[in-house]
XYZ file of C-alpha atoms in Angstrom:
728
model
C -0.153 0.209 -0.284
C 1.394 3.141 -1.134
C 2.122 6.164 1.545
C -0.465 7.994 1.929
C 1.232 11.286 0.975
C 2.128 9.932 -2.425
C -1.457 9.067 -2.929
C -3.742 11.244 -5.643
C -6.470 10.658 -4.808
C -8.484 12.819 -7.004
C -9.321 9.996 -9.155
C -11.323 8.509 -6.626
C -13.162 11.281 -5.460
C -16.772 12.014 -6.680
C -18.693 15.092 -6.980
C -22.606 15.587 -6.686
C -24.329 18.153 -8.032
C -24.505 20.094 -4.693
C -21.124 19.615 -4.298
C -20.639 16.818 -1.766
C -17.646 14.971 -2.371
C -17.151 10.937 -1.562
C -14.793 8.871 -1.409
C -14.633 5.001 -0.788
C -12.149 3.277 1.148
C -10.928 0.008 2.240
C -9.276 -0.005 5.764
C -6.889 -2.908 7.095
C -6.096 -3.831 10.598
C -9.727 -3.383 12.630
C -10.112 -6.117 15.355
C -13.685 -4.846 16.912
C -16.219 -2.630 16.978
C -14.145 -0.818 18.815
C -12.340 -0.060 15.872
C -14.901 1.231 13.613
C -16.207 3.771 16.314
C -12.442 5.326 16.646
C -11.864 5.833 13.136
C -15.790 7.160 12.746
C -15.105 9.545 15.837
C -11.796 10.829 14.424
C -12.742 11.459 11.061
C -15.830 13.015 11.777
C -13.688 15.452 13.892
C -12.440 16.895 10.445
C -13.750 20.403 9.507
C -16.202 20.011 6.562
C -16.751 15.742 6.684
C -20.388 15.547 6.964
C -20.402 11.658 6.660
C -18.249 9.006 7.496
C -19.214 5.036 8.110
C -17.516 1.973 8.603
C -18.310 -1.324 7.866
C -16.716 -4.006 9.551
C -17.567 -6.913 7.595
C -16.418 -5.828 4.328
C -13.680 -3.546 5.745
C -14.913 -0.606 3.675
C -15.341 3.068 4.722
C -17.626 5.446 2.626
C -16.813 9.367 3.574
C -18.565 12.700 2.331
C -17.381 16.227 2.632
C -18.197 19.692 1.593
C -15.157 21.349 0.351
C -11.732 20.683 -1.256
C -10.018 17.572 -2.429
C -7.435 17.585 -0.260
C -9.809 16.751 2.912
C -9.877 12.730 1.291
C -6.117 13.167 1.468
C -6.314 14.727 5.215
C -8.641 11.402 5.922
C -6.122 9.120 4.336
C -3.398 10.362 6.452
C -5.656 10.330 10.018
C -6.698 7.123 9.161
C -2.943 6.133 8.886
C -1.681 7.845 12.447
C -4.012 6.121 14.454
C -2.092 3.217 12.756
C -4.596 1.336 10.513
C -3.808 1.053 6.693
C -6.281 2.275 4.597
C -6.134 3.081 0.391
C -8.850 3.805 -1.941
C -11.178 0.887 -2.367
C -10.741 -1.289 -5.557
C -11.181 -5.204 -5.803
C -7.532 -5.768 -5.570
C -6.949 -3.928 -3.006
C -9.531 -5.267 -0.980
C -8.944 -8.757 -1.455
C -4.964 -8.175 -1.126
C -5.599 -6.986 2.449
C -8.095 -9.487 3.272
C -5.454 -12.684 1.761
C -2.282 -10.734 3.640
C -4.511 -10.537 7.742
C -5.024 -14.103 6.796
C -1.509 -15.124 6.195
C -0.410 -12.485 9.321
C -2.538 -14.520 11.167
C -2.046 -17.764 10.111
C 1.616 -17.624 10.746
C 0.590 -16.128 14.283
C -1.265 -19.105 14.772
C 1.245 -21.432 13.792
C 3.709 -19.845 15.483
C 1.643 -19.967 18.922
C 0.532 -24.027 17.995
C 3.788 -24.718 17.854
C 4.859 -23.089 21.244
C 2.367 -24.709 22.932
C 2.951 -28.128 21.670
C 6.498 -27.868 23.197
C 5.529 -26.151 25.924
C 3.280 -29.024 26.956
C 6.652 -31.432 27.183
C 7.634 -29.554 30.586
C 4.156 -28.049 31.659
C 2.792 -31.968 32.027
C 5.488 -33.476 34.684
C 5.174 -29.835 36.193
C 1.599 -29.850 36.530
C 1.473 -33.943 37.438
C 4.016 -33.567 40.136
C 4.830 -31.587 43.208
C 8.200 -29.745 44.004
C 9.019 -32.683 46.192
C 8.997 -35.161 43.374
C 10.064 -33.232 40.654
C 12.842 -31.297 42.859
C 12.643 -27.570 43.271
C 15.866 -27.412 40.841
C 14.665 -29.311 38.048
C 11.164 -27.171 37.949
C 13.249 -23.910 37.950
C 14.817 -25.430 34.967
C 11.692 -26.362 33.239
C 10.454 -22.614 33.789
C 13.478 -21.431 32.341
C 12.988 -23.582 29.433
C 9.495 -22.721 28.824
C 10.436 -18.794 29.287
C 12.574 -19.082 26.505
C 10.544 -20.738 24.287
C 7.073 -18.985 25.347
C 8.420 -15.257 25.461
C 9.406 -15.031 21.537
C 6.628 -16.506 20.784
C 3.984 -14.412 22.675
C 5.578 -10.972 21.396
C 5.278 -12.454 17.757
C 1.864 -13.922 18.400
C 0.447 -11.486 19.965
C 1.374 -8.688 17.083
C -2.175 -8.391 16.148
C -3.571 -7.700 19.844
C -0.258 -5.171 20.437
C -0.809 -3.516 17.747
C -4.533 -2.959 17.670
C -4.036 -1.640 21.621
C -1.300 0.755 21.167
C -3.295 2.246 18.462
C -6.028 2.774 20.396
C -3.525 3.999 23.434
C -2.291 6.767 21.212
C -5.169 8.135 20.469
C -5.779 8.491 24.519
C -8.555 5.608 23.824
C -9.121 1.802 24.596
C -10.487 -1.057 22.276
C -11.070 -4.662 23.370
C -7.109 -5.828 22.777
C -6.216 -3.693 25.291
C -7.267 -5.646 28.391
C -6.183 -9.124 25.925
C -3.046 -7.146 25.618
C -2.716 -6.206 29.513
C -3.836 -9.776 30.530
C -1.199 -11.577 28.863
C 1.929 -9.287 29.531
C 0.628 -9.901 33.256
C 0.414 -12.991 33.284
C 3.794 -13.346 31.094
C 5.738 -10.996 33.333
C 4.294 -12.412 36.183
C 5.691 -16.041 35.237
C 9.140 -14.587 34.234
C 9.322 -12.635 37.696
C 8.317 -15.992 39.667
C 10.810 -18.041 37.638
C 13.194 -15.180 38.582
C 12.302 -15.514 42.189
C 12.080 -19.518 42.191
C 8.327 -18.956 42.832
C 5.851 -21.339 41.637
C 3.576 -19.118 39.845
C 4.711 -19.198 36.268
C 2.311 -19.886 33.763
C 4.099 -19.191 30.415
C 2.287 -22.147 29.170
C -1.352 -20.942 29.545
C -0.481 -17.283 27.995
C 0.690 -18.967 24.946
C -2.032 -21.209 24.937
C -4.638 -17.863 25.335
C -3.060 -16.415 22.097
C -3.173 -19.609 20.494
C -6.869 -20.147 21.074
C -7.543 -16.397 20.972
C -5.990 -16.713 17.529
C -8.241 -19.275 16.153
C -11.203 -17.460 16.861
C -9.542 -14.345 14.841
C -8.896 -16.700 11.976
C -11.522 -18.203 11.932
C -13.687 -14.769 12.108
C -11.827 -13.457 9.299
C -12.818 -16.464 6.803
C -16.293 -16.087 8.355
C -16.360 -12.024 7.340
C -14.494 -12.870 3.845
C -17.655 -15.237 3.262
C -20.076 -12.813 4.001
C -18.577 -10.407 2.052
C -18.864 -12.744 -0.864
C -21.949 -11.229 -2.349
C -20.780 -7.527 -2.813
C -17.364 -9.536 -4.248
C -19.072 -11.619 -7.293
C -20.627 -8.056 -8.257
C -17.365 -6.207 -8.327
C -15.710 -9.097 -9.627
C -17.912 -8.854 -12.623
C -16.208 -5.017 -13.296
C -12.981 -6.621 -13.941
C -11.798 -7.810 -17.117
C -10.520 -6.863 -20.452
C -12.650 -6.328 -23.238
C -11.380 -5.885 -27.168
C -12.051 -2.861 -28.669
C -13.069 -1.993 -32.498
C -11.185 1.273 -33.289
C -12.487 3.548 -35.940
C -10.219 2.517 -38.100
C -11.492 -1.156 -37.973
C -8.334 -1.956 -35.659
C -8.769 -4.335 -32.754
C -7.338 -3.346 -29.133
C -7.383 -5.302 -25.798
C -8.239 -2.870 -23.542
C -9.371 -2.969 -19.599
C -12.953 -2.589 -18.453
C -11.669 0.234 -17.026
C -10.614 2.172 -20.067
C -13.586 2.087 -21.509
C -15.833 4.957 -22.804
C -18.939 6.147 -24.435
C -19.439 5.787 -27.729
C -16.460 2.957 -28.076
C -17.233 -0.268 -30.258
C -16.694 -3.270 -28.510
C -16.484 -7.074 -29.751
C -17.772 -9.445 -27.093
C -16.784 -12.641 -27.898
C -18.567 -16.155 -26.631
C -18.439 -16.953 -23.016
C -17.197 -13.182 -22.167
C -18.532 -10.753 -20.122
C -19.747 -7.345 -20.786
C -17.849 -4.657 -19.419
C -20.426 -1.867 -19.881
C -23.810 -1.354 -20.739
C -24.879 -0.183 -24.287
C -26.921 -1.927 -27.344
C -26.264 -4.321 -29.585
C -25.279 -2.940 -32.957
C -24.486 -6.388 -34.758
C -25.069 -9.783 -34.403
C -27.586 -12.022 -32.666
C -27.075 -14.272 -29.824
C -28.055 -15.525 -26.441
C -26.972 -13.973 -22.603
C -26.834 -14.823 -19.085
C -28.563 -11.787 -17.444
C -28.520 -13.580 -13.859
C -26.557 -11.541 -12.373
C -28.679 -8.417 -12.546
C -31.955 -9.829 -13.140
C -32.073 -13.318 -11.587
C -33.494 -14.871 -14.425
C -31.559 -18.386 -15.019
C -33.385 -18.792 -18.329
C -31.255 -17.612 -21.582
C -32.314 -14.318 -23.006
C -32.064 -13.579 -26.833
C -30.341 -10.557 -27.851
C -30.225 -8.880 -31.595
C -29.486 -5.647 -33.096
C -31.085 -2.944 -30.782
C -31.308 -5.087 -27.761
C -29.730 -3.503 -24.475
C -27.548 -5.114 -22.375
C -26.089 -4.052 -19.223
C -22.606 -4.791 -17.374
C -21.830 -7.980 -15.919
C -23.844 -10.024 -18.092
C -22.626 -12.806 -19.983
C -22.366 -13.542 -23.884
C -23.624 -17.125 -24.678
C -23.850 -18.613 -28.327
C -22.115 -16.039 -30.985
C -19.789 -13.048 -30.687
C -21.573 -9.428 -31.131
C -20.708 -5.831 -30.978
C -21.721 -3.595 -28.300
C -22.447 0.210 -29.074
C -21.262 1.405 -25.032
C -23.919 4.139 -23.648
C -23.125 3.637 -19.958
C -19.281 2.656 -18.910
C -17.891 2.489 -15.722
C -19.047 4.222 -12.804
C -22.321 4.838 -14.227
C -23.149 1.430 -15.269
C -26.192 -0.157 -13.650
C -24.029 -2.486 -12.349
C -22.044 0.442 -10.559
C -25.237 1.881 -9.415
C -26.059 -1.270 -7.820
C -23.400 -1.944 -5.733
C -23.170 1.380 -4.807
C -26.941 1.059 -3.860
C -25.592 -1.971 -1.792
C -22.791 -0.268 -0.124
C -25.272 2.471 1.229
C -27.724 -0.114 2.450
C -25.106 -1.928 4.264
C -23.237 1.304 6.050
C -26.884 2.115 7.108
C -27.474 1.968 10.775
C -30.297 -0.431 11.657
C -31.805 -0.160 15.451
C -30.350 -2.870 16.656
C -26.551 -1.607 15.188
C -27.485 1.603 17.207
C -27.866 -0.500 20.247
C -24.817 -2.843 19.684
C -22.867 0.066 19.222
C -23.610 2.002 22.669
C -23.297 -1.318 24.450
C -20.050 -2.032 23.105
C -18.609 1.797 24.073
C -19.595 0.946 27.462
C -17.071 -2.379 26.940
C -13.629 -1.140 27.780
C -14.507 0.797 31.135
C -16.458 -1.522 32.594
C -14.646 -4.839 31.671
C -11.337 -2.699 33.411
C -13.385 -1.507 36.361
C -14.772 -5.478 36.860
C -10.942 -6.786 36.122
C -9.688 -4.672 39.518
C -12.588 -5.026 41.717
C -11.435 -9.009 40.931
C -7.850 -8.400 41.514
C -8.349 -6.025 44.500
C -11.257 -7.783 45.975
C -9.654 -11.661 45.868
C -6.139 -10.311 47.322
C -7.780 -8.097 50.263
C -10.781 -9.306 50.514
C -9.826 -13.420 49.790
C -6.845 -13.346 51.344
C -5.311 -15.179 48.093
C -1.890 -15.083 46.867
C -1.635 -11.466 44.454
C -0.265 -14.278 41.473
C -3.328 -16.139 42.251
C -5.708 -12.934 42.317
C -4.270 -11.619 39.356
C -4.820 -14.754 37.264
C -8.079 -14.130 37.961
C -7.928 -10.615 36.781
C -6.628 -11.585 33.288
C -9.254 -13.732 33.397
C -11.928 -11.578 33.298
C -10.360 -9.053 30.905
C -10.423 -11.954 28.539
C -13.542 -13.500 28.716
C -15.379 -10.178 28.549
C -16.253 -9.406 25.040
C -18.084 -7.250 22.831
C -17.267 -8.622 19.804
C -20.015 -10.709 19.222
C -22.642 -8.367 20.219
C -20.669 -6.039 17.360
C -20.912 -8.663 14.439
C -24.699 -10.263 15.675
C -25.958 -7.200 13.424
C -23.743 -6.758 10.747
C -22.723 -10.252 9.677
C -26.794 -10.779 9.492
C -27.501 -7.694 7.235
C -24.602 -7.882 4.891
C -25.750 -12.185 4.249
C -29.009 -11.281 3.997
C -28.635 -8.070 1.560
C -26.141 -10.485 -0.431
C -28.385 -13.619 -0.535
C -31.165 -11.566 -1.946
C -28.965 -9.733 -4.332
C -28.232 -13.021 -6.411
C -32.378 -13.658 -6.254
C -32.742 -9.935 -8.370
C -33.806 -8.207 -5.038
C -31.753 -5.262 -4.087
C -31.617 -3.874 -0.612
C -31.285 -0.237 -1.064
C -31.767 0.995 2.795
C -29.864 -0.741 5.989
C -33.082 -0.739 7.810
C -35.310 -1.771 5.159
C -35.249 -5.468 6.275
C -35.827 -4.667 9.703
C -39.099 -2.764 8.646
C -40.231 -5.478 6.145
C -40.279 -8.100 8.897
C -43.358 -5.932 11.226
C -45.492 -5.031 8.415
C -49.311 -6.100 8.884
C -50.936 -4.631 5.749
C -49.603 -4.924 1.990
C -50.956 -2.064 -0.830
C -50.637 -3.437 -4.337
C -50.731 -0.674 -7.108
C -52.193 -2.895 -10.429
C -50.638 -1.848 -13.417
C -47.129 -3.348 -13.384
C -47.000 -4.522 -10.270
C -49.999 -7.702 -10.347
C -50.192 -7.215 -13.633
C -47.497 -7.012 -16.518
C -48.122 -3.909 -17.649
C -48.103 -5.001 -21.282
C -51.216 -5.825 -23.200
C -51.568 -9.109 -24.844
C -54.032 -10.054 -27.452
C -56.987 -12.050 -26.337
C -58.008 -15.482 -28.261
C -55.468 -14.811 -30.908
C -56.624 -18.543 -32.187
C -60.166 -17.303 -32.435
C -58.809 -14.563 -35.234
C -58.487 -16.259 -38.716
C -54.986 -16.854 -40.204
C -55.059 -14.376 -43.365
C -56.467 -11.450 -40.435
C -53.530 -12.185 -37.923
C -50.704 -12.071 -40.641
C -52.398 -8.848 -42.256
C -52.603 -7.564 -38.821
C -49.564 -8.791 -38.043
C -47.205 -6.993 -41.508
C -48.918 -4.069 -40.327
C -48.642 -3.685 -37.069
C -44.777 -4.526 -37.585
C -44.273 -0.832 -38.646
C -45.605 0.943 -35.470
C -44.212 0.938 -31.930
C -47.705 1.215 -30.557
C -48.585 -1.264 -27.118
C -51.286 -2.654 -29.274
C -49.248 -3.289 -31.994
C -46.380 -5.001 -30.418
C -48.869 -7.420 -28.602
C -49.942 -8.460 -32.491
C -45.966 -8.927 -33.587
C -45.984 -11.003 -30.048
C -49.025 -13.214 -30.904
C -48.154 -13.993 -34.511
C -45.044 -16.195 -35.526
C -45.538 -16.483 -39.230
C -44.369 -15.223 -42.279
C -45.202 -10.974 -43.031
C -46.795 -9.692 -46.092
C -44.343 -7.019 -47.800
C -47.026 -4.178 -47.889
C -46.207 -0.374 -47.514
C -47.927 0.905 -44.700
C -48.260 4.612 -43.758
C -48.940 6.095 -40.019
C -52.015 8.244 -39.533
C -51.238 10.008 -36.257
C -54.501 9.765 -33.574
C -55.617 7.134 -36.105
C -53.719 4.355 -37.109
C -51.969 2.181 -39.693
C -53.287 2.473 -43.399
C -52.070 0.324 -46.253
C -53.012 0.087 -50.177
C -52.966 -2.503 -52.496
C -53.835 -2.595 -55.934
C -57.212 -3.411 -55.337
C -57.667 -2.823 -51.289
C -57.593 -0.338 -49.024
C -56.901 -1.722 -45.656
C -56.539 0.204 -41.928
C -55.553 -1.046 -38.569
C -56.338 1.446 -35.777
C -59.240 2.767 -33.522
C -62.868 1.934 -33.954
C -64.073 5.461 -34.966
C -61.432 5.149 -37.800
C -62.182 1.822 -39.398
C -65.391 0.255 -37.838
C -67.353 3.297 -37.159
C -70.778 1.615 -37.803
C -70.027 -1.002 -35.235
C -71.494 -1.259 -31.779
C -69.822 -2.904 -28.666
C -70.772 -2.581 -25.350
C -67.739 -3.337 -23.185
C -64.348 -0.975 -21.863
C -62.013 -3.694 -23.222
C -58.510 -2.263 -25.323
C -59.478 -2.963 -28.858
C -58.102 -2.622 -32.042
C -59.776 -2.818 -35.808
C -58.655 -4.055 -38.708
C -60.977 -2.881 -41.956
C -60.354 -4.702 -45.377
C -62.393 -2.789 -47.997
C -65.593 -4.482 -48.430
C -65.025 -6.742 -45.738
C -66.416 -7.056 -41.817
C -64.259 -5.231 -39.872
C -62.320 -7.274 -37.353
C -61.595 -6.773 -33.650
C -58.633 -7.194 -32.222
C -59.086 -7.304 -28.214
C -56.035 -6.709 -25.483
C -55.864 -7.242 -21.842
C -53.376 -6.905 -19.378
C -52.643 -9.826 -17.799
C -52.114 -11.036 -14.527
C -48.797 -11.968 -13.239
C -48.735 -16.003 -13.322
C -47.721 -16.173 -9.486
C -49.578 -13.224 -8.096
C -52.601 -15.353 -7.045
C -50.371 -17.191 -4.956
C -48.051 -15.030 -3.588
C -51.544 -13.092 -2.229
C -53.184 -16.264 -0.846
C -49.623 -17.156 1.028
C -49.320 -13.279 2.731
C -53.185 -13.912 3.856
C -52.276 -17.066 5.310
C -49.841 -15.538 7.616
C -52.389 -12.869 8.509
C -51.665 -10.278 6.410
C -54.359 -7.823 5.372
C -54.512 -7.107 1.497
C -55.597 -4.084 -0.332
C -55.726 -3.040 -3.758
C -55.246 0.790 -4.887
C -55.759 1.907 -8.507
C -56.520 4.569 -10.544
C -57.953 2.529 -13.236
C -61.561 2.253 -13.351
C -63.717 0.191 -11.200
C -64.320 -2.838 -13.296
C -61.124 -3.582 -14.191
C -59.579 -3.101 -10.839
C -62.429 -5.579 -9.550
C -61.816 -7.859 -12.269
C -57.797 -7.806 -11.416
C -58.967 -8.347 -7.472
C -60.837 -11.217 -8.329
C -58.870 -13.386 -10.228
C -55.748 -12.476 -7.591
C -57.721 -13.162 -4.804
C -57.745 -9.910 -3.203
C -60.620 -8.878 -1.033
C -60.231 -5.228 -0.490
C -60.063 -3.076 -3.800
C -59.924 0.902 -4.318
C -60.594 2.284 -7.716
C -60.045 5.737 -9.446
C -57.726 6.626 -6.588
C -55.226 9.915 -7.501
C -51.869 9.771 -6.508
C -53.347 11.887 -3.333
C -55.780 9.420 -2.831
C -53.169 6.857 -2.626
C -51.449 8.712 -0.025
C -54.371 9.408 2.196
C -55.849 5.632 2.149
C -52.140 4.624 3.883
C -51.983 7.673 5.968
C -55.272 6.613 7.430
C -53.875 2.939 8.089
C -51.202 4.131 9.503
C -53.490 6.324 11.900
C -54.977 3.357 13.094
C -51.371 1.220 13.705
C -50.745 -0.469 10.392
C -47.165 -1.365 9.447
C -47.496 -1.167 5.398
C -45.673 -2.321 2.987
C -46.512 -0.295 -0.370
C -45.753 -2.138 -3.778
C -45.762 0.017 -7.091
C -44.211 0.911 -10.310
C -45.963 3.793 -11.521
C -45.026 7.715 -11.362
C -48.704 8.329 -8.942
C -47.122 5.268 -6.540
C -43.727 7.980 -5.207
C -45.906 9.603 -2.910
C -47.605 6.119 -1.696
C -44.080 4.404 -1.487
C -42.292 7.092 0.633
C -46.136 7.353 2.783
C -45.709 3.275 3.313
C -42.996 2.330 6.263
C -41.758 -0.007 3.160
C -41.623 -0.001 -0.189
C -40.861 -2.345 -3.003
C -40.536 -1.406 -6.753
C -40.164 -3.898 -9.771
C -37.497 -3.011 -11.752
C -38.978 -1.798 -14.836
C -40.745 1.072 -12.457
C -39.498 4.912 -13.132
C -36.504 5.784 -12.083
C -38.158 8.264 -9.616
C -40.372 5.219 -8.182
C -37.570 3.261 -7.594
C -35.798 6.076 -5.977
C -38.385 6.315 -3.282
C -38.751 2.224 -3.100
C -36.554 0.641 -0.223
C -36.066 -2.335 -2.315
C -36.292 -3.035 -6.103
C -37.033 -6.747 -7.267
C -36.184 -7.554 -11.103
C -37.848 -10.282 -13.310
C -41.319 -11.050 -14.427
C -42.700 -12.807 -10.449
C -44.365 -11.021 -7.892
C -42.489 -14.097 -5.723
C -39.502 -11.706 -5.161
C -41.514 -9.897 -2.712
C -42.865 -12.620 -0.665
C -39.642 -14.312 -0.585
C -37.547 -10.693 0.525
C -40.282 -10.853 3.336
C -39.514 -14.383 4.617
C -35.423 -13.683 4.258
C -36.927 -10.544 6.251
C -38.825 -12.286 8.738
C -36.047 -14.945 9.408
C -33.008 -12.236 9.252
C -34.653 -10.487 12.238
C -35.167 -13.685 14.299
C -31.622 -14.552 13.699
C -30.694 -10.820 14.682
C -32.295 -11.356 17.564
C -31.037 -14.427 18.591
C -27.538 -13.406 18.317
C -28.392 -10.332 20.543
C -29.480 -13.159 23.359
C -26.424 -15.175 22.318
C -23.860 -12.398 23.456
C -25.280 -11.093 26.003
C -26.412 -14.417 27.546
C -22.643 -15.485 27.075
C -21.245 -12.050 28.812
C -23.811 -12.750 31.641
C -22.723 -16.456 32.586
C -19.414 -15.931 32.020
C -18.036 -12.907 33.546
C -19.786 -13.922 37.003
C -17.792 -17.311 36.409
C -14.270 -15.541 35.655
C -15.100 -12.746 38.472
C -15.427 -15.972 40.889
C -12.484 -17.256 39.682
C -13.959 -20.425 38.322
C -12.553 -20.129 34.665
C -9.027 -20.416 34.185
C -7.397 -18.041 31.280
C -7.181 -20.622 28.675
C -10.983 -21.728 29.112
C -11.403 -17.829 29.085
C -9.616 -17.637 25.178
C -11.784 -20.413 24.066
C -14.776 -18.978 25.002
C -14.427 -15.570 24.223
C -13.277 -17.128 20.467
C -16.490 -19.122 20.343
C -19.100 -16.715 21.170
C -18.054 -14.620 18.118
C -18.095 -17.887 15.990
C -21.554 -18.543 17.389
C -23.083 -15.701 16.451
C -21.469 -15.825 12.830
C -22.638 -19.424 12.597
C -26.018 -18.518 13.729
C -26.455 -15.929 10.833
C -25.111 -18.715 8.240
C -28.379 -20.339 8.764
C -29.745 -17.607 6.196
C -27.927 -19.673 3.549
C -30.139 -23.210 4.514
C -33.411 -20.656 4.338
C -32.481 -19.610 0.970
C -32.231 -23.052 -0.231
C -35.233 -24.178 0.782
C -36.579 -21.680 -2.158
C -35.197 -22.926 -5.305
């Protein structure tokens, strides 16, 4: 990692129209939630910094300020001065830091384990005999040999804890590594003192084994957090790679994704990722869109098709004209939204961080009270009292509490992302788990939002072919619906569009119209309000084409599932009453309100909230935006307008409605895990601390218990994967 002074951060800093600058960094050297609090606190003291948030699980920092770019360098320098290593975020940097941390912890662990095994050869004879049997001289010799083995191992293997503790103390504060370091150093110094004075209270073996078990916990914890980061890494890896650029002179050049510019033409071979958003300009192929949409079936692309960065070309080479590259691509936007969501503070995160901030003063006071109480009141030797105090320092752990929420949050967001569900707000799952009412919009939410031709088999092949041959010349939704329903050859006829009426074609002997009833069949009388087009052929009876916006296939099942869980469901629509009631009947919704304006929908939700309801609003239209904001939590399909997606807390991909149900089930399960993790972390401290104060636990057992508590919390959070596998 470069020195902070030599880094030019301007290429990593982004600025929005309001002048707020943002920098993403990755931080190495954090070991506990206290480190997060230290860094955030120090950064917020820098003038003009308005936001600083570190994610302990992903090691990523987002800092925002109003002012010049040099504040980014000041922030980097502040972090470096605290003893942490920071760099502008990129995937390689984060992976390098993670790998380096794992290797260092593994090296420390190996040294501590090797030393522990050798120390046992001398400790067992001492433990299994008294001074008379083994002889005082032999015991002293064994203690000196233990000291020679243990002290170098303690000095090196304890570095992860000493460095972290020293960094905190330099700033006049503490973290969880301070008491651990104090306990190890005190036990070692006491053992050395006893060895020099020919005493009997030497515990070199305990100090080394204590570090050994602490390092096991820390190493496994680092691995588990790496597992939790996989979802974000999967996405970030999609932003890395090389592609072939076709230059204006027709020559080819291989360039990294980071060098792609808008307007470039790229040649994407079979099996390659698309490195940017763009339109297919040449070639036909199939693509894997699962990274963006969650759809597992390949999708056909042809000239004019829109593709997004991260999708994979499957069957044939194509040429892509880039419309959005790098930071402006859809995948980049998704990653940023995930980061913002993971950095957000849910209620339980705030509680955990407050409790963790009380940890250090409380645990030091407890350790001091234990030492003084046992020595002065209990009347035991000061060496044994010191051992009890060291046990209290080790066993009291806020790490499990600090991990209780973030690890669940990161895992849940990653699992949902793989299903094409993007969680934009850190507290969205917490709010989603508490809903009592669900309000659905109709068009584009319960329905596909695309009209389909009804009963095409009832239309004669001749008329359907003629209508399709004319409709192919129009982008009108009803013309597109005819095209989708017809799969035969098209007639070669000249078609002109008559604005406001429809399409018209002429052959040598016949005039043909496709369009409104008033234009094509003015004398036909129809008593319904179904969407329609009429085909008029000179001297023939006009043919009527009817259309409907079909309900999503799984909408009735999703509604029934929510009803079976006791949720109240309503349909709010601005459409006509008969259409709304028909959709409500098809989906099994008993409470439907039609002809509602955006204000009307908003008022309905506000009234329900006033009655104590916790509402999930699912909508996609511009008229739904106020309701999405008013609801306790909101979801929107990815086909929704930008303003609607911006207002929603969660955006889901694909043609199905089941992501709404799946997200709710994951939210309920993840909140259950968060509460369980809280109980586990608090229960551990409630049970372990009194036992340690009472002298019932050795430092070795304390080290095992402390490491186990963090792993237990992480392991409990991993159960989210089992929940996800229940839903293929």
